[in-house]
């Protein structure tokens, strides 16, 4: 068996039909450094943008040559060229934007975490279904080349039956200038959802139980804990361990290390490199070109566009994402209450 890496196959591909018009709601940092550069590189059509801060919208429109700087959300939604609304604003205000986009019959890409409660996450799924629009969640880490490769190896049987996942994450986001230091449960829920989603993505299963602990670091600026550690039981002999220190005090705090161990071998990656080692002596190492930022951001949007064209469920739809929401909120509940959160199914 040839387990070698094909770099082109790992990169998110442009959609079959690039003509669908995209509108961005929220012209902040993530739209400017990730969504829009990825769409531009793939030749997608961004036809309108709106931000409560008009100057932010104007700057973004100029930089990315977007035709319309909408006066209001209504203006954006009434533009017939707009087929997809890309919601890249914080938690607050999203419910209203989502509701009105559904009413206008626009398909939706929503930033992760879609909500901080299950009820809200479920409401989005229900509303999109009732309105007959497609709804994708921006969990773009699934489209990073390193993660795509590990998933391909797992699905192809390269590491055999999966029994252990480990994801160690380190970084620093204790920046007083940023909105997220004031976002409740930023480290575990807002940021950590990427890693819980990856564990679910690799496992191909729903979590049966999760136990987590979290901690404040003396002197931290964040309003919620910046360190956590979690253990997830996916059942059938698959355990995952995941931890995140979001206040590493070094010059280069960002690092990630992921192991996926199975009966035939092991896969590993960090932000850049990915490796397969099998018990038959196979050893492959690669540096996929497609990164989380910005390349990964093409993945959820292109897949949504193909899902619209093919009238199918998007790969990371709001409904599929409910399992990730359940897991991350279960981990939070466990950490806050000192319990093991279990699910019957
Ligand atoms: N997927 C990822 O890897 C990733 C990375 C960073 C941020 N995010 C998510 O993206 C979201 C935005 O983060 P950011 O760093 O770009 O924030 P930001 O503060 O830089 O930008 C948010 C923008 O939204 C605008 N805005 C707020 N409410 C609005 C509304 N109701 N209508 C129109 N515009 C509105 C603000 O004026 C601001 O310009 C957050 O929810 C965050 O969790 C995701």
Short mmCIF file of C-alpha atoms and ligand atoms in Angstrom, two decimals:
data_model
loop_
_atom_site.label_atom_id
_atom_site.label_comp_id
_atom_site.label_asym_id
_atom_site.label_seq_id
_atom_site.Cartn_x
_atom_site.Cartn_y
_atom_site.Cartn_z
CA UNK A 1 0.00 0.00 0.00
CA UNK A 2 1.25 3.47 -0.87
CA UNK A 3 0.54 5.91 1.97
CA UNK A 4 2.48 8.78 0.44
CA UNK A 5 1.19 12.32 0.51
CA UNK A 6 -0.26 14.19 -2.46
CA UNK A 7 0.01 17.84 -1.54
CA UNK A 8 -2.55 19.02 -4.15
CA UNK A 9 -5.16 16.59 -2.86
CA UNK A 10 -4.77 17.92 0.69
CA UNK A 11 -5.42 21.57 -0.17
CA UNK A 12 -9.04 22.79 -0.13
CA UNK A 13 -10.29 22.94 -3.72
CA UNK A 14 -12.25 25.85 -5.22
CA UNK A 15 -15.96 25.12 -5.69
CA UNK A 16 -17.25 23.75 -8.99
CA UNK A 17 -19.26 26.94 -9.55
CA UNK A 18 -17.58 30.16 -8.44
CA UNK A 19 -20.41 32.42 -9.57
CA UNK A 20 -22.42 32.45 -6.31
CA UNK A 21 -22.16 35.86 -4.63
CA UNK A 22 -20.84 36.06 -1.06
CA UNK A 23 -21.58 38.86 1.43
CA UNK A 24 -19.50 39.37 4.56
CA UNK A 25 -21.14 40.57 7.77
CA UNK A 26 -18.39 41.70 10.15
CA UNK A 27 -15.29 43.22 8.56
CA UNK A 28 -12.96 42.68 11.50
CA UNK A 29 -9.70 40.87 11.96
CA UNK A 30 -10.67 37.34 10.97
CA UNK A 31 -12.53 38.48 7.84
CA UNK A 32 -9.47 40.50 6.77
CA UNK A 33 -6.69 38.09 7.60
CA UNK A 34 -8.36 34.80 6.72
CA UNK A 35 -11.82 34.65 5.05
CA UNK A 36 -11.20 37.23 2.35
CA UNK A 37 -7.57 36.36 1.46
CA UNK A 38 -8.59 32.70 1.03
CA UNK A 39 -11.60 33.60 -1.13
CA UNK A 40 -9.57 35.98 -3.25
CA UNK A 41 -6.84 33.39 -3.85
CA UNK A 42 -9.52 30.96 -5.08
CA UNK A 43 -11.26 33.54 -7.30
CA UNK A 44 -14.56 33.60 -5.36
CA UNK A 45 -17.01 36.51 -5.80
CA UNK A 46 -17.48 38.68 -2.72
CA UNK A 47 -20.19 41.14 -3.74
CA UNK A 48 -21.14 42.99 -0.57
CA UNK A 49 -19.98 43.68 2.97
CA UNK A 50 -21.46 45.24 6.08
CA UNK A 51 -20.11 46.24 9.47
CA UNK A 52 -21.62 48.34 12.26
CA UNK A 53 -18.36 50.24 11.99
CA UNK A 54 -18.72 51.74 8.50
CA UNK A 55 -15.04 52.60 8.24
CA UNK A 56 -14.10 48.97 8.85
CA UNK A 57 -16.41 47.95 6.00
CA UNK A 58 -15.02 50.64 3.70
CA UNK A 59 -11.40 49.68 4.42
CA UNK A 60 -12.21 46.02 3.78
CA UNK A 61 -14.12 46.77 0.56
CA UNK A 62 -11.22 48.80 -0.76
CA UNK A 63 -8.62 46.20 0.10
CA UNK A 64 -10.55 43.30 -1.40
CA UNK A 65 -12.32 45.19 -4.22
CA UNK A 66 -15.83 44.48 -2.94
CA UNK A 67 -18.46 46.38 -4.99
CA UNK A 68 -20.99 47.19 -2.29
CA UNK A 69 -20.42 48.62 1.18
CA UNK A 70 -23.95 48.04 2.47
CA UNK A 71 -25.62 50.83 4.46
CA UNK A 72 -27.41 48.29 6.60
CA UNK A 73 -28.00 44.59 6.99
CA UNK A 74 -31.25 45.04 5.07
CA UNK A 75 -29.40 46.57 2.11
CA UNK A 76 -27.01 43.64 2.05
CA UNK A 77 -29.80 41.08 2.30
CA UNK A 78 -31.85 42.70 -0.44
CA UNK A 79 -28.96 42.53 -2.92
CA UNK A 80 -30.03 39.82 -5.42
CA UNK A 81 -26.37 39.03 -6.15
CA UNK A 82 -25.94 37.76 -2.57
CA UNK A 83 -26.47 33.99 -2.29
CA UNK A 84 -24.38 33.35 0.84
CA UNK A 85 -24.03 35.40 4.02
CA UNK A 86 -20.72 34.85 5.76
CA UNK A 87 -21.27 35.83 9.41
CA UNK A 88 -17.94 36.77 10.97
CA UNK A 89 -19.05 38.78 14.00
CA UNK A 90 -18.78 37.90 17.70
CA UNK A 91 -21.40 35.96 19.59
CA UNK A 92 -23.50 39.01 20.32
CA UNK A 93 -25.70 40.09 17.45
CA UNK A 94 -25.38 36.84 15.52
CA UNK A 95 -28.87 35.58 16.37
CA UNK A 96 -30.47 38.56 14.70
CA UNK A 97 -28.22 38.40 11.61
CA UNK A 98 -28.83 34.65 11.29
CA UNK A 99 -32.62 35.05 11.58
CA UNK A 100 -32.79 37.79 8.99
CA UNK A 101 -30.48 35.98 6.57
CA UNK A 102 -32.78 32.94 6.80
CA UNK A 103 -35.84 35.10 6.20
CA UNK A 104 -34.14 36.53 3.12
CA UNK A 105 -33.46 32.97 1.87
CA UNK A 106 -29.68 33.33 1.97
CA UNK A 107 -27.37 30.39 2.68
CA UNK A 108 -25.14 30.83 5.73
CA UNK A 109 -21.57 30.31 6.83
CA UNK A 110 -21.31 30.95 10.57
CA UNK A 111 -18.14 31.41 12.60
CA UNK A 112 -17.36 28.94 15.34
CA UNK A 113 -18.37 28.54 18.12
CA UNK A 114 -21.86 28.97 16.75
CA UNK A 115 -23.16 29.69 20.25
CA UNK A 116 -22.41 29.29 23.92
CA UNK A 117 -25.53 27.22 24.64
CA UNK A 118 -26.99 24.08 23.07
CA UNK A 119 -30.40 25.76 22.84
CA UNK A 120 -29.01 28.51 20.62
CA UNK A 121 -27.04 26.06 18.47
CA UNK A 122 -30.20 23.97 17.99
CA UNK A 123 -32.27 27.04 17.17
CA UNK A 124 -29.89 27.87 14.29
CA UNK A 125 -30.23 24.36 12.88
CA UNK A 126 -34.01 24.48 13.14
CA UNK A 127 -34.29 27.93 11.62
CA UNK A 128 -32.05 27.09 8.65
CA UNK A 129 -33.98 23.87 8.01
CA UNK A 130 -37.36 25.62 8.16
CA UNK A 131 -36.12 28.33 5.81
CA UNK A 132 -34.68 25.81 3.35
CA UNK A 133 -31.19 27.32 3.43
CA UNK A 134 -27.84 25.54 3.76
CA UNK A 135 -25.94 26.26 6.95
CA UNK A 136 -22.22 25.51 7.30
CA UNK A 137 -20.03 26.11 10.35
CA UNK A 138 -16.58 27.65 9.93
CA UNK A 139 -14.52 24.90 11.63
CA UNK A 140 -11.72 25.46 9.15
CA UNK A 141 -9.11 23.48 11.12
CA UNK A 142 -10.65 20.39 9.48
CA UNK A 143 -9.29 21.73 6.18
CA UNK A 144 -5.66 22.29 7.27
CA UNK A 145 -3.38 20.09 5.15
CA UNK A 146 -1.86 18.37 8.19
CA UNK A 147 -5.28 17.43 9.59
CA UNK A 148 -6.64 16.39 6.20
CA UNK A 149 -3.65 14.07 5.82
CA UNK A 150 -4.18 12.45 9.23
CA UNK A 151 -7.88 11.97 8.47
CA UNK A 152 -6.96 10.40 5.11
CA UNK A 153 -4.54 8.02 6.83
CA UNK A 154 -7.13 7.09 9.47
CA UNK A 155 -9.86 6.48 6.87
CA UNK A 156 -7.49 4.54 4.61
CA UNK A 157 -6.53 2.21 7.46
CA UNK A 158 -2.89 3.34 7.67
CA UNK A 159 -2.84 3.35 11.46
CA UNK A 160 -5.43 0.62 11.98
CA UNK A 161 -8.10 0.76 14.65
CA UNK A 162 -7.76 4.06 16.49
CA UNK A 163 -7.30 3.78 20.26
CA UNK A 164 -5.68 7.00 21.49
CA UNK A 165 -5.69 10.66 20.48
CA UNK A 166 -3.61 13.32 22.16
CA UNK A 167 -3.72 17.02 21.33
CA UNK A 168 -1.44 19.41 23.22
CA UNK A 169 -1.94 23.09 22.48
CA UNK A 170 0.06 26.08 23.69
CA UNK A 171 -0.27 29.78 22.98
CA UNK A 172 -0.72 33.25 24.39
CA UNK A 173 -3.82 35.41 23.96
CA UNK A 174 -3.76 37.52 27.11
CA UNK A 175 -3.81 40.73 25.07
CA UNK A 176 -5.70 43.61 26.77
CA UNK A 177 -6.36 45.24 23.38
CA UNK A 178 -8.39 42.30 22.09
CA UNK A 179 -12.11 41.62 22.48
CA UNK A 180 -11.52 38.06 23.51
CA UNK A 181 -10.03 38.77 26.95
CA UNK A 182 -13.55 39.92 27.84
CA UNK A 183 -15.27 36.96 26.17
CA UNK A 184 -16.57 34.48 28.72
CA UNK A 185 -14.95 31.04 28.41
CA UNK A 186 -12.79 32.22 25.55
CA UNK A 187 -10.02 29.64 25.94
CA UNK A 188 -12.13 26.53 26.47
CA UNK A 189 -15.15 27.32 24.30
CA UNK A 190 -14.33 30.06 21.74
CA UNK A 191 -10.84 28.89 20.88
CA UNK A 192 -10.83 25.37 22.32
CA UNK A 193 -13.76 24.31 20.13
CA UNK A 194 -11.27 23.87 17.27
CA UNK A 195 -9.49 21.11 19.17
CA UNK A 196 -12.59 19.38 20.48
CA UNK A 197 -13.91 19.43 16.92
CA UNK A 198 -10.68 17.90 15.61
CA UNK A 199 -10.88 15.08 18.18
CA UNK A 200 -14.41 14.34 16.99
CA UNK A 201 -13.39 14.63 13.34
CA UNK A 202 -10.53 12.15 13.74
CA UNK A 203 -12.49 9.76 15.94
CA UNK A 204 -15.51 9.69 13.63
CA UNK A 205 -17.59 9.17 16.78
CA UNK A 206 -19.61 11.07 19.34
CA UNK A 207 -18.14 11.46 22.83
CA UNK A 208 -19.62 9.23 25.54
CA UNK A 209 -18.17 11.21 28.45
CA UNK A 210 -15.76 14.02 29.18
CA UNK A 211 -13.89 15.15 32.28
CA UNK A 212 -12.12 18.50 32.36
CA UNK A 213 -10.43 20.90 34.72
CA UNK A 214 -9.55 24.52 34.14
CA UNK A 215 -7.57 27.15 36.01
CA UNK A 216 -6.92 30.85 36.29
CA UNK A 217 -3.29 31.96 36.19
CA UNK A 218 -2.40 34.67 38.73
CA UNK A 219 -2.27 38.04 36.97
CA UNK A 220 -4.10 36.92 33.84
CA UNK A 221 -6.29 39.48 32.06
CA UNK A 222 -8.87 37.08 30.66
CA UNK A 223 -12.14 37.00 32.57
CA UNK A 224 -12.23 33.18 32.35
CA UNK A 225 -9.61 30.45 32.91
CA UNK A 226 -6.73 30.36 30.42
CA UNK A 227 -5.62 26.77 31.10
CA UNK A 228 -7.58 23.57 30.76
CA UNK A 229 -7.06 19.84 30.45
CA UNK A 230 -9.70 17.35 29.29
CA UNK A 231 -10.09 13.61 28.82
CA UNK A 232 -12.72 12.36 26.38
CA UNK A 233 -14.05 8.82 26.18
CA UNK A 234 -15.35 8.09 22.67
CA UNK A 235 -16.27 4.51 23.58
CA UNK A 236 -15.10 1.28 21.89
CA UNK A 237 -11.66 1.68 23.46
CA UNK A 238 -10.87 5.15 22.14
CA UNK A 239 -9.65 7.72 24.66
CA UNK A 240 -8.55 11.28 23.84
CA UNK A 241 -6.51 13.65 25.96
CA UNK A 242 -6.42 17.34 25.19
CA UNK A 243 -4.91 20.32 27.00
CA UNK A 244 -4.41 24.00 26.24
CA UNK A 245 -2.25 26.56 28.01
CA UNK A 246 -3.24 29.94 26.57
CA UNK A 247 -0.75 31.97 28.60
CA UNK A 248 2.68 30.62 27.74
CA UNK A 249 5.27 33.23 28.69
CA UNK A 250 7.93 32.76 25.99
CA UNK A 251 8.95 34.59 22.82
CA UNK A 252 7.27 31.98 20.63
CA UNK A 253 4.37 30.59 22.66
CA UNK A 254 2.43 28.96 19.80
CA UNK A 255 2.83 25.24 19.40
CA UNK A 256 0.67 22.20 18.79
CA UNK A 257 1.31 18.50 18.94
CA UNK A 258 -1.19 15.85 17.92
CA UNK A 259 -0.88 12.06 18.07
CA UNK A 260 -3.35 9.57 16.63
CA UNK A 261 -2.36 6.03 17.67
CA UNK A 262 -3.88 2.88 16.29
CA UNK A 263 -3.20 -0.86 16.14
CA UNK A 264 -1.06 -0.60 12.99
CA UNK A 265 0.84 2.59 13.69
CA UNK A 266 0.73 6.23 14.61
CA UNK A 267 0.20 9.59 12.95
CA UNK A 268 1.54 12.85 14.33
CA UNK A 269 1.43 16.52 13.36
CA UNK A 270 2.28 20.00 14.54
CA UNK A 271 1.28 23.23 12.76
CA UNK A 272 3.49 22.45 9.75
CA UNK A 273 4.61 18.85 9.59
CA UNK A 274 2.73 15.58 9.47
CA UNK A 275 4.16 12.10 9.94
CA UNK A 276 3.07 8.49 9.63
CA UNK A 277 4.94 5.65 11.32
CA UNK A 278 3.70 2.09 10.92
CA UNK A 279 4.72 -1.08 12.64
CA UNK A 280 5.72 -2.52 9.23
CA UNK A 281 8.52 0.10 9.20
CA UNK A 282 6.82 2.62 6.88
CA UNK A 283 7.77 6.17 7.77
CA UNK A 284 6.50 9.17 5.83
CA UNK A 285 6.94 12.82 6.73
CA UNK A 286 5.59 15.84 4.84
CA UNK A 287 4.93 19.56 5.09
CA UNK A 288 1.55 20.18 3.42
CA UNK A 289 1.26 23.60 1.78
CA UNK A 290 -2.32 24.33 2.90
CA UNK A 291 -2.30 25.89 6.38
CA UNK A 292 -5.14 26.66 8.81
CA UNK A 293 -4.70 30.38 8.18
CA UNK A 294 -5.71 31.47 5.65
CA UNK A 295 -5.86 28.43 3.28
CA UNK A 296 -8.19 26.39 5.50
CA UNK A 297 -10.86 29.09 5.23
CA UNK A 298 -11.51 28.16 1.62
CA UNK A 299 -12.63 24.70 2.78
CA UNK A 300 -15.93 25.48 4.58
CA UNK A 301 -16.97 28.10 2.00
CA UNK A 302 -16.12 26.00 -1.08
CA UNK A 303 -17.85 22.98 0.43
CA UNK A 304 -20.93 25.10 1.20
CA UNK A 305 -21.00 26.30 -2.41
CA UNK A 306 -20.76 22.71 -3.68
CA UNK A 307 -23.46 21.66 -1.19
CA UNK A 308 -25.75 24.35 -2.65
CA UNK A 309 -24.98 23.22 -6.22
CA UNK A 310 -25.51 19.54 -5.40
CA UNK A 311 -28.36 20.14 -2.94
CA UNK A 312 -26.67 18.12 -0.19
CA UNK A 313 -25.77 18.61 3.48
CA UNK A 314 -22.58 20.69 3.95
CA UNK A 315 -19.61 18.71 5.32
CA UNK A 316 -19.58 20.62 8.60
CA UNK A 317 -23.22 21.69 8.75
CA UNK A 318 -24.81 23.23 11.82
CA UNK A 319 -26.45 19.88 12.51
CA UNK A 320 -23.19 17.94 12.28
CA UNK A 321 -21.57 20.58 14.49
CA UNK A 322 -24.07 19.93 17.30
CA UNK A 323 -21.89 16.99 18.44
CA UNK A 324 -18.91 19.34 18.78
CA UNK A 325 -21.04 21.86 20.66
CA UNK A 326 -22.23 19.13 23.01
CA UNK A 327 -18.66 18.01 23.66
CA UNK A 328 -17.15 21.45 24.28
CA UNK A 329 -20.05 22.57 26.49
CA UNK A 330 -19.87 19.22 28.31
CA UNK A 331 -16.17 19.86 28.99
CA UNK A 332 -17.04 23.31 30.32
CA UNK A 333 -19.75 21.88 32.55
CA UNK A 334 -17.33 19.27 33.84
CA UNK A 335 -14.66 21.88 34.61
CA UNK A 336 -17.10 24.25 36.29
CA UNK A 337 -18.94 21.66 38.37
CA UNK A 338 -16.21 19.11 39.06
CA UNK A 339 -18.23 16.30 37.46
CA UNK A 340 -17.76 13.81 34.65
CA UNK A 341 -20.27 14.74 31.94
CA UNK A 342 -21.78 11.61 30.39
CA UNK A 343 -24.26 10.99 27.61
CA UNK A 344 -26.54 8.00 27.32
CA UNK A 345 -26.28 7.52 23.52
N1 LIG B 1 -12.22 30.22 12.84
C1 LIG B 1 -11.21 30.82 13.43
O1 LIG B 1 -10.10 30.31 13.45
C2 LIG B 1 -11.44 32.15 14.10
C3 LIG B 1 -10.33 32.92 14.43
C4 LIG B 1 -10.56 34.17 15.03
C5 LIG B 1 -11.86 34.60 15.30
N2 LIG B 1 -12.90 33.77 14.99
C6 LIG B 1 -14.29 34.19 15.30
O2 LIG B 1 -14.65 35.27 14.47
C7 LIG B 1 -15.46 36.20 15.16
C8 LIG B 1 -14.92 37.61 14.93
O3 LIG B 1 -13.62 37.72 15.45
P1 LIG B 1 -12.61 38.92 15.03
O4 LIG B 1 -11.32 38.62 15.69
O5 LIG B 1 -12.64 39.14 13.57
O6 LIG B 1 -13.30 40.15 15.78
P2 LIG B 1 -13.15 41.70 15.45
O7 LIG B 1 -13.55 42.41 16.68
O8 LIG B 1 -11.81 41.99 14.88
O9 LIG B 1 -14.24 41.94 14.29
C9 LIG B 1 -15.62 41.84 14.49
C10 LIG B 1 -16.28 42.87 13.59
O10 LIG B 1 -17.68 42.64 13.60
C11 LIG B 1 -18.33 43.90 13.64
N3 LIG B 1 -19.69 43.68 14.18
C12 LIG B 1 -20.05 43.33 15.44
N4 LIG B 1 -21.37 43.14 15.53
C13 LIG B 1 -21.87 43.35 14.28
C14 LIG B 1 -23.18 43.29 13.72
N5 LIG B 1 -24.23 42.95 14.46
N6 LIG B 1 -23.32 43.56 12.42
C15 LIG B 1 -22.25 43.91 11.66
N7 LIG B 1 -20.99 43.99 12.12
C16 LIG B 1 -20.80 43.71 13.42
C17 LIG B 1 -17.45 44.76 14.51
O11 LIG B 1 -17.69 46.14 14.27
C18 LIG B 1 -16.07 44.31 14.04
O12 LIG B 1 -15.58 45.08 12.97
C19 LIG B 1 -15.45 35.75 16.62
O13 LIG B 1 -16.69 35.16 16.93
C20 LIG B 1 -14.39 34.69 16.72
O14 LIG B 1 -14.70 33.63 17.59
C21 LIG B 1 -12.71 32.58 14.39
#
